[in-house]
PDB file of C-alpha atoms in Angstrom:
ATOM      1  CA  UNK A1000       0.000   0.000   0.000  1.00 65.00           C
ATOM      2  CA  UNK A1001       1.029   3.281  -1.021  1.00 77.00           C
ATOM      3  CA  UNK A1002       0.705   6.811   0.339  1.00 86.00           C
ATOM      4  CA  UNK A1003       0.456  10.155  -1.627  1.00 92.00           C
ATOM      5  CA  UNK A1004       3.298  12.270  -2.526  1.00 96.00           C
ATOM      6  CA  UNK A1005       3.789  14.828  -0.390  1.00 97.00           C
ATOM      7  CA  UNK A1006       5.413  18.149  -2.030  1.00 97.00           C
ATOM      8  CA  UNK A1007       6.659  20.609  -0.494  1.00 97.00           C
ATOM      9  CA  UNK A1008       8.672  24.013  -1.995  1.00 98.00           C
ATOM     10  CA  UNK A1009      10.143  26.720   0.664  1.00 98.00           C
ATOM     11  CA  UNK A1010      11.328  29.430   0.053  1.00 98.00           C
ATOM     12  CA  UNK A1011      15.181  29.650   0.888  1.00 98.00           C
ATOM     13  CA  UNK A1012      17.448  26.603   1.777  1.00 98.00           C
ATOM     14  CA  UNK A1013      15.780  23.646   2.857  1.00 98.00           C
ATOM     15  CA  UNK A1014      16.108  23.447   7.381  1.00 98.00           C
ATOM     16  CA  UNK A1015      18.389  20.685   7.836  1.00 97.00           C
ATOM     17  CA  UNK A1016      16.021  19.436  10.330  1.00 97.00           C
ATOM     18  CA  UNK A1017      12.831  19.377   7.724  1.00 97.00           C
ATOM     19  CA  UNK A1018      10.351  16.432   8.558  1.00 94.00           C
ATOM     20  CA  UNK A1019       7.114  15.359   6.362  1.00 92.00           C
ATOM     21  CA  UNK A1020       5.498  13.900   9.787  1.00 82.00           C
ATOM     22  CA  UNK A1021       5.011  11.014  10.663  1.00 77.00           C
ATOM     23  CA  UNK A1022       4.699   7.657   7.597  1.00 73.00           C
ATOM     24  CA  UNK A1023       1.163   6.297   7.845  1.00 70.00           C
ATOM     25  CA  UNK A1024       0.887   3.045  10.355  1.00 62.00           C
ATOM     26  CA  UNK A1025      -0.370   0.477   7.143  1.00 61.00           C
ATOM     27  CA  UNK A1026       3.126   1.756   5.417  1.00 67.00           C
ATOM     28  CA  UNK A1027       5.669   2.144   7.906  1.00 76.00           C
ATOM     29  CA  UNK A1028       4.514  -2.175   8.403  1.00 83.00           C
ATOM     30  CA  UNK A1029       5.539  -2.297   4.727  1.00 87.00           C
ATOM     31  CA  UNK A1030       8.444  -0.109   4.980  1.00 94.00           C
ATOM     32  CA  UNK A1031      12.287  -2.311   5.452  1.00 96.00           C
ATOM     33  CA  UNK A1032      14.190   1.058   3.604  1.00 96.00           C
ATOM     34  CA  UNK A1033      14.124   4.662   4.220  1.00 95.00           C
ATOM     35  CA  UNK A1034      16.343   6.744   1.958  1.00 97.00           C
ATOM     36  CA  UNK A1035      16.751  10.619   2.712  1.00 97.00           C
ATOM     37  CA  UNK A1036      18.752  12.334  -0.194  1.00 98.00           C
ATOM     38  CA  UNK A1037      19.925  15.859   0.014  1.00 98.00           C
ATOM     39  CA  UNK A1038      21.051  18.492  -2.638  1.00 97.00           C
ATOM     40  CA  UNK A1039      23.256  20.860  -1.609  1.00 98.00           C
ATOM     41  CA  UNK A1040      24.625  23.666  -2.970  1.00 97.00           C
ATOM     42  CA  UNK A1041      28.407  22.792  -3.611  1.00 96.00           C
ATOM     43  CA  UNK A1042      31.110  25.536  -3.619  1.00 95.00           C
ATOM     44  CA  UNK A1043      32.579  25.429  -6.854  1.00 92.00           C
ATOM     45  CA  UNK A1044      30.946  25.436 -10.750  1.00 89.00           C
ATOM     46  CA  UNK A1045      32.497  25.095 -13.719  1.00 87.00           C
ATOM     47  CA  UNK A1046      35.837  26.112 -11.595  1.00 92.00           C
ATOM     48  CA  UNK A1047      33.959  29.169 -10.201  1.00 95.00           C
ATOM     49  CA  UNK A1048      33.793  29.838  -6.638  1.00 96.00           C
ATOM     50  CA  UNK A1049      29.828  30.279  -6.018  1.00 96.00           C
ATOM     51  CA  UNK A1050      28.325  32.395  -3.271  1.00 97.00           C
ATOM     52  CA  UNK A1051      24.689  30.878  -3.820  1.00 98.00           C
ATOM     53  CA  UNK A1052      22.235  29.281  -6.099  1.00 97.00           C
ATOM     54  CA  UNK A1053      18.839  31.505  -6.778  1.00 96.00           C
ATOM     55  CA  UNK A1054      16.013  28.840  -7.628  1.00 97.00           C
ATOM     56  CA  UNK A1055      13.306  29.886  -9.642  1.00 96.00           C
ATOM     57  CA  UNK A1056       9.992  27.938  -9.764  1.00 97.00           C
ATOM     58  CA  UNK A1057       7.044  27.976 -12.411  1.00 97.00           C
ATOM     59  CA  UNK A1058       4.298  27.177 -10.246  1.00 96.00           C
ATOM     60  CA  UNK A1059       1.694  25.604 -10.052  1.00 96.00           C
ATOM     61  CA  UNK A1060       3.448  23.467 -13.295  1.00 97.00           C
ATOM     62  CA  UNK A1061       6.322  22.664 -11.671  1.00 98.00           C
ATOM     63  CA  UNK A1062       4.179  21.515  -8.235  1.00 97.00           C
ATOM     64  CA  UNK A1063       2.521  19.293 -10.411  1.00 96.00           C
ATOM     65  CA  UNK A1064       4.922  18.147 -12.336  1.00 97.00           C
ATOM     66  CA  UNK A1065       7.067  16.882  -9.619  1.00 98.00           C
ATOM     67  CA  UNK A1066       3.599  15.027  -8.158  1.00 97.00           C
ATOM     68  CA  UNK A1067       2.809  13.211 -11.460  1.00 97.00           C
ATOM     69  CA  UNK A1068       7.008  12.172 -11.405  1.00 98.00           C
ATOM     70  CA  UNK A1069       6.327  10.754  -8.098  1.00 98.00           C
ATOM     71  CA  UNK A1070       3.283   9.234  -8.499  1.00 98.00           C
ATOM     72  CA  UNK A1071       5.130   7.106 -11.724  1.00 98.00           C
ATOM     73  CA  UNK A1072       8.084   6.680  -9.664  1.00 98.00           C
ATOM     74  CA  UNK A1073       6.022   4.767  -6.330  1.00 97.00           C
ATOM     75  CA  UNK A1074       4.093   2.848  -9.278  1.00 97.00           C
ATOM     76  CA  UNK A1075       6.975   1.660 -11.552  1.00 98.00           C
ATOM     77  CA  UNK A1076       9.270   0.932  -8.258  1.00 97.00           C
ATOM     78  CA  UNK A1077       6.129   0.008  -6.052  1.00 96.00           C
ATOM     79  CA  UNK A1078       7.072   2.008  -3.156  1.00 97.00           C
ATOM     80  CA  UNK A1079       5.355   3.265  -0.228  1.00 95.00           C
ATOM     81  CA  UNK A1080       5.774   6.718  -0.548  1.00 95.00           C
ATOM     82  CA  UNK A1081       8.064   9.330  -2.628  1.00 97.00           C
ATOM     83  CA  UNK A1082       8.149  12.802  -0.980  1.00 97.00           C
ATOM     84  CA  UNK A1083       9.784  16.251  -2.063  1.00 98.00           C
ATOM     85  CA  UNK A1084      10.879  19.453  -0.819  1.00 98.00           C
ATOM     86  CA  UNK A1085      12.523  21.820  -2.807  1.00 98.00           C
ATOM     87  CA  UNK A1086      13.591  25.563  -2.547  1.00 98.00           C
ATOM     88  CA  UNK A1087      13.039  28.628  -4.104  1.00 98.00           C
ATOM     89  CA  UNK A1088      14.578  31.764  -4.291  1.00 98.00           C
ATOM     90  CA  UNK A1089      18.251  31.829  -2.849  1.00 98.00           C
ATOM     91  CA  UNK A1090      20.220  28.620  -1.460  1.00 98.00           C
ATOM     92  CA  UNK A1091      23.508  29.569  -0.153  1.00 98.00           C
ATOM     93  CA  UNK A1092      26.795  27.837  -0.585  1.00 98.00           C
ATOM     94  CA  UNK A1093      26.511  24.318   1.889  1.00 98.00           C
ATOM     95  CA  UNK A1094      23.079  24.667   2.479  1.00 98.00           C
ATOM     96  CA  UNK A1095      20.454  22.092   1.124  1.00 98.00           C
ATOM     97  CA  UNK A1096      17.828  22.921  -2.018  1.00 98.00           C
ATOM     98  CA  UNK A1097      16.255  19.474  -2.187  1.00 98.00           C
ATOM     99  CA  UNK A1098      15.204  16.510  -0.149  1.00 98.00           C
ATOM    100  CA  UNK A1099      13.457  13.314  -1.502  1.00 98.00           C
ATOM    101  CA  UNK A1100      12.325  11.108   0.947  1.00 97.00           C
ATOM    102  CA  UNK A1101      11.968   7.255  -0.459  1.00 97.00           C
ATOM    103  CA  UNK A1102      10.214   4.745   1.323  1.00 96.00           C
ATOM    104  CA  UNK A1103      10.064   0.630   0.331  1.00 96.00           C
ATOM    105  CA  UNK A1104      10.275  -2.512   1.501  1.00 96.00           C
ATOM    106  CA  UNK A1105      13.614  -3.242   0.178  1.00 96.00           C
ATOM    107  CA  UNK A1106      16.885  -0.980  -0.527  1.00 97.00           C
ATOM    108  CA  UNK A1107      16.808  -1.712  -4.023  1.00 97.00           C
ATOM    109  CA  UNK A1108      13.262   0.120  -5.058  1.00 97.00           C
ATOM    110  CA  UNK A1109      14.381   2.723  -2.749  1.00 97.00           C
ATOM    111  CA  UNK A1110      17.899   3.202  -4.629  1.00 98.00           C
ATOM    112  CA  UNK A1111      16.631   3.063  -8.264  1.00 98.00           C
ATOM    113  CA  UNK A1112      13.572   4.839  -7.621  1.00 98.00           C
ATOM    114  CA  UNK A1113      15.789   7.934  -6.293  1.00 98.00           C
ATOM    115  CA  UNK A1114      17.848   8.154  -8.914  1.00 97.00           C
ATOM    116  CA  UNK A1115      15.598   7.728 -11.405  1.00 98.00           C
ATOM    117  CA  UNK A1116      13.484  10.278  -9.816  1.00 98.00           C
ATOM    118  CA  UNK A1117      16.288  12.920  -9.932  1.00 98.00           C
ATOM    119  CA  UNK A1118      17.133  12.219 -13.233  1.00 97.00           C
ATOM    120  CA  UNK A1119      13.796  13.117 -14.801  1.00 97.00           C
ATOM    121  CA  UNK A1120      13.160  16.197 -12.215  1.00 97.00           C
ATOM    122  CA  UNK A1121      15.986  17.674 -13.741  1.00 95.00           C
ATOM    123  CA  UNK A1122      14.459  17.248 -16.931  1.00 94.00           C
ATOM    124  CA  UNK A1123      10.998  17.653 -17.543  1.00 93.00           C
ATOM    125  CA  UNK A1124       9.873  19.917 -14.373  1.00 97.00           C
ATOM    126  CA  UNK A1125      10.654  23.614 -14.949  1.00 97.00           C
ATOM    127  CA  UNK A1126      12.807  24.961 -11.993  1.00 97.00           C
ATOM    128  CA  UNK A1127      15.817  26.721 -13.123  1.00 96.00           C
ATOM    129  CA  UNK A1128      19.363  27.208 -10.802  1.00 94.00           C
ATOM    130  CA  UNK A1129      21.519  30.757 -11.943  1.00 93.00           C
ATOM    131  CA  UNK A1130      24.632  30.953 -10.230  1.00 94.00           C
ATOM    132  CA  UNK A1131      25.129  34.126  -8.029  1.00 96.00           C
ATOM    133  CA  UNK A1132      28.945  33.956  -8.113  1.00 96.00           C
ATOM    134  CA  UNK A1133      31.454  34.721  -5.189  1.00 88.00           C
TER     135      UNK A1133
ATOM    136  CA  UNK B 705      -3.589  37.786 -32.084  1.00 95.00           C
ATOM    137  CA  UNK B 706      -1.240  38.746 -29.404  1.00 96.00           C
ATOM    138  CA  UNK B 707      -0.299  36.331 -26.772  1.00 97.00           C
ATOM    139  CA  UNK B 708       2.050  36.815 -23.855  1.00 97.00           C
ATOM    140  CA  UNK B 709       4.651  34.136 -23.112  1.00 98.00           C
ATOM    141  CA  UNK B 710       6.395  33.659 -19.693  1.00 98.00           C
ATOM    142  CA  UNK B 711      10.218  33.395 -19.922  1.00 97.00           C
ATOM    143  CA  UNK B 712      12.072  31.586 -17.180  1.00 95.00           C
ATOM    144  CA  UNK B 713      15.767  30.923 -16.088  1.00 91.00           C
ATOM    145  CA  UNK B 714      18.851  31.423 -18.684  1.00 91.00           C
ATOM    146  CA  UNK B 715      15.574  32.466 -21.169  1.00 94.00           C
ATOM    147  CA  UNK B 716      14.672  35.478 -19.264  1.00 95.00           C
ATOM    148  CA  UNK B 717      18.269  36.400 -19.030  1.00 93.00           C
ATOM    149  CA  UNK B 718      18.882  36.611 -22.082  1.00 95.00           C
ATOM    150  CA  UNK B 719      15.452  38.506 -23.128  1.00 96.00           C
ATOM    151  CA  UNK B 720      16.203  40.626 -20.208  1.00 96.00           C
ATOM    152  CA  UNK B 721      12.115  40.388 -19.335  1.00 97.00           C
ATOM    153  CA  UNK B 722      10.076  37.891 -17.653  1.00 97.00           C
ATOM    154  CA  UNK B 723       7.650  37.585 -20.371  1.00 98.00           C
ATOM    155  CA  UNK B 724       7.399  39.109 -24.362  1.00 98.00           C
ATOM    156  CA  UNK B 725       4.002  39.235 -26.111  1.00 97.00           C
ATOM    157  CA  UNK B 726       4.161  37.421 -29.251  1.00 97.00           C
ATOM    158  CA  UNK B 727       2.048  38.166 -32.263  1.00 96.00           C
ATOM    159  CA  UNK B 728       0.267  35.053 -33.809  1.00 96.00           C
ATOM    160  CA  UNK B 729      -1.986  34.187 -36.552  1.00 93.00           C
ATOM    161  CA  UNK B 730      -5.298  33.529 -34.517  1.00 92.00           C
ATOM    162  CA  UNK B 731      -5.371  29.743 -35.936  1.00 93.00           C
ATOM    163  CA  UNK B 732      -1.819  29.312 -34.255  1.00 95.00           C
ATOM    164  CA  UNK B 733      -0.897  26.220 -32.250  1.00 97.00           C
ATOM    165  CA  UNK B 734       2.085  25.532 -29.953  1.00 97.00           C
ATOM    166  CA  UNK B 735       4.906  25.158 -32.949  1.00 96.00           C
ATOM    167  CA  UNK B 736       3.797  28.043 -34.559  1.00 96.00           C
ATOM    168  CA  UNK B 737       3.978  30.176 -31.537  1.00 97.00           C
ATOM    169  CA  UNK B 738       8.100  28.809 -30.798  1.00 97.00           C
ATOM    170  CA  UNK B 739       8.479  30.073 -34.432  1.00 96.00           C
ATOM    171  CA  UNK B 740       7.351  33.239 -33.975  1.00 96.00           C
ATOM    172  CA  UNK B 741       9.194  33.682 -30.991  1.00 97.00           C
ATOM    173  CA  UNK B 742      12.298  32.284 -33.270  1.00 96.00           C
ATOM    174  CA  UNK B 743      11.735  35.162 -35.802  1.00 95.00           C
ATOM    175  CA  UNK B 744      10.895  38.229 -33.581  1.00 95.00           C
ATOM    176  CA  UNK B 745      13.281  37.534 -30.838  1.00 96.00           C
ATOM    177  CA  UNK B 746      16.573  37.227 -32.097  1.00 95.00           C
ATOM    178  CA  UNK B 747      17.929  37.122 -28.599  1.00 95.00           C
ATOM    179  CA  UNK B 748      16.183  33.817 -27.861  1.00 96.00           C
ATOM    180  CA  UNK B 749      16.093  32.400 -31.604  1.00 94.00           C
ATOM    181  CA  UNK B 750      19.265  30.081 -30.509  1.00 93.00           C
ATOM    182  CA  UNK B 751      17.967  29.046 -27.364  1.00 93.00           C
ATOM    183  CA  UNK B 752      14.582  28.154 -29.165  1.00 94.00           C
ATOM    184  CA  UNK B 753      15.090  24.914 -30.598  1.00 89.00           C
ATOM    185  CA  UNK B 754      15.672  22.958 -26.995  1.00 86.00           C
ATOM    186  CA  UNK B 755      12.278  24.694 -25.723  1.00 94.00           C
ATOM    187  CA  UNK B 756       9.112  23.727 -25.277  1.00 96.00           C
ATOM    188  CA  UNK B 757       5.989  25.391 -25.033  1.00 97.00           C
ATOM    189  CA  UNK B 758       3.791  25.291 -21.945  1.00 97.00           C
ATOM    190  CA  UNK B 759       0.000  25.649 -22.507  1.00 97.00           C
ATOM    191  CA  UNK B 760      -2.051  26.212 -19.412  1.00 97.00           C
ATOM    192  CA  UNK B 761       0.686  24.633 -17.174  1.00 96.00           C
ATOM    193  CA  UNK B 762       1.052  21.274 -19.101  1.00 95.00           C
ATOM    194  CA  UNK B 763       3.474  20.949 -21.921  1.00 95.00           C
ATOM    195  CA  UNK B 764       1.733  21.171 -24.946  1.00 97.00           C
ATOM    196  CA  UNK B 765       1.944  18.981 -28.440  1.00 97.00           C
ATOM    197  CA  UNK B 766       3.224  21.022 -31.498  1.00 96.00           C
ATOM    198  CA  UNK B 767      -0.058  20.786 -32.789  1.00 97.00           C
ATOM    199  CA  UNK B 768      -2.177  22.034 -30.141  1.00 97.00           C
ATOM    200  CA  UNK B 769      -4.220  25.203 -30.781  1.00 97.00           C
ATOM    201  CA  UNK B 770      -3.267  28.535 -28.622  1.00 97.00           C
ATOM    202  CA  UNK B 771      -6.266  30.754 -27.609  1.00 95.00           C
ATOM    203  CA  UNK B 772      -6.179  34.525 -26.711  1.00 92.00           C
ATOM    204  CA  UNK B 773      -6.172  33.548 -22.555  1.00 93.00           C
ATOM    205  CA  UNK B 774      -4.407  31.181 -22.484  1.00 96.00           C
ATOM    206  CA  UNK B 775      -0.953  30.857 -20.482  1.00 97.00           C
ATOM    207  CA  UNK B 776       2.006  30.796 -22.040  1.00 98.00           C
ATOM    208  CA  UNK B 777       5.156  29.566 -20.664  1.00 98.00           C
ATOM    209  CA  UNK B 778       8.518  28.783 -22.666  1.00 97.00           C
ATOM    210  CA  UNK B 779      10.451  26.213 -21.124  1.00 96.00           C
ATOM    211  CA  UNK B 780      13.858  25.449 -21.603  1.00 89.00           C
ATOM    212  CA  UNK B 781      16.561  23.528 -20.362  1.00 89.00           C
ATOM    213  CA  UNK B 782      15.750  23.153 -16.599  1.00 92.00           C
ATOM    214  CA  UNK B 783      17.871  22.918 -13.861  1.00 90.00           C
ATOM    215  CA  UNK B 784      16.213  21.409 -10.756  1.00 89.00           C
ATOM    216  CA  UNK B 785      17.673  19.749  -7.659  1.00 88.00           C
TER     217      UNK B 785
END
């Protein structure tokens, strides 16, 4: 059994302590992996030292775009859940713009699912990165 | 007709604007609207061909008709994550 996506955007860096709550009871029974991955803004691009990332998000296309992705993902890779927050606006150097939260009953859906995930989100839904160099 | 198209990212950079307003034959469906933007824009005409067009917040076929109301949203490379 599955649960719905749960999206999220902020604006500014994702809080390093940023929860969704609490898994539903009739999932966390299903649930034997929990992978938590984390963007974050890295120092250097293209050999350029950065001072930030400034996010900029087309909603409501992007909000939906990122549900549909997950929805696909938790059916193709049967998970129990796939949930997202992401920033907007500025993300400072070591700070985080993205979490995905992946919930299955084995690593491997978890893994590929994750991946997978990331892959198309930074193709098909429109949120755009410009560099504010340092 | 004239239709206004929202620019995003590296595409509003280089326009310098967050959206232009495109003039279109009133029959005109998603393609024809990129080419227009091709021809009139010569600051996004390069950036053009890796775009799509977003109708209404979904991204739209290249024959799909365009309607005076409707909003428009160029979408280019993204960069997400």
């Amino acid at each position: 059994m599955s649960t719905l996506p749960r999206i999220v955007i902020v604006d500014g860096p994702v809080p390093e302590d940023f929860a969704f709550g609490a898994a539903a009871a009739s999932e966390s029974d299903e649930v034997g992996a929990e992978l938590v991955f984390d963007g974050i803004v890295r120092r250097m691009e293209a050999d350029r030292p950065l001072r930030a990332l400034s996010y900029e998000v087309y909603s409501p296309m992007a909000e939906r775009a990122i549900e549909e992705l997950a929805r696909a993902m938790i059916a193709k890779h049967t998970l129990a859940s796939l949930d997202v927050v992401h920033s907007r606006g500025l993300v400072p150097v070591g700070e985080r713009s993205m979490r995905v939260v992946v919930r299955a009953a084995h690593r491997g859906e978890s893994l590929a699912a994750t991946g997978e995930f990331i892959d198309r989100l930074k193709k098909d839904v429109p949120i755009w990165k410009l560099p504010v160099w340092g | 007709m004239r239709v206004r198209v929202l620019l995003f990212g590296p595409y509003a950079v280089a326009a310098n604007a967050g959206h232009i307003d495109v003039d279109v034959p009133d029959n005109a469906n998603a393609s024809g609207v990129l080419r227009s933007i091709s021809m009139g824009f010569p600051a996004l005409a390069a950036m053009v061909a890796g775009a799509r067009l977003a109708v209404n917040h979904s991204f739209a076929l290249d024959d799909d008709a365009v309607r005076a109301g409707d909003e428009l949203a160029l979408i280019g490379m993204v960069s997400g994550g």
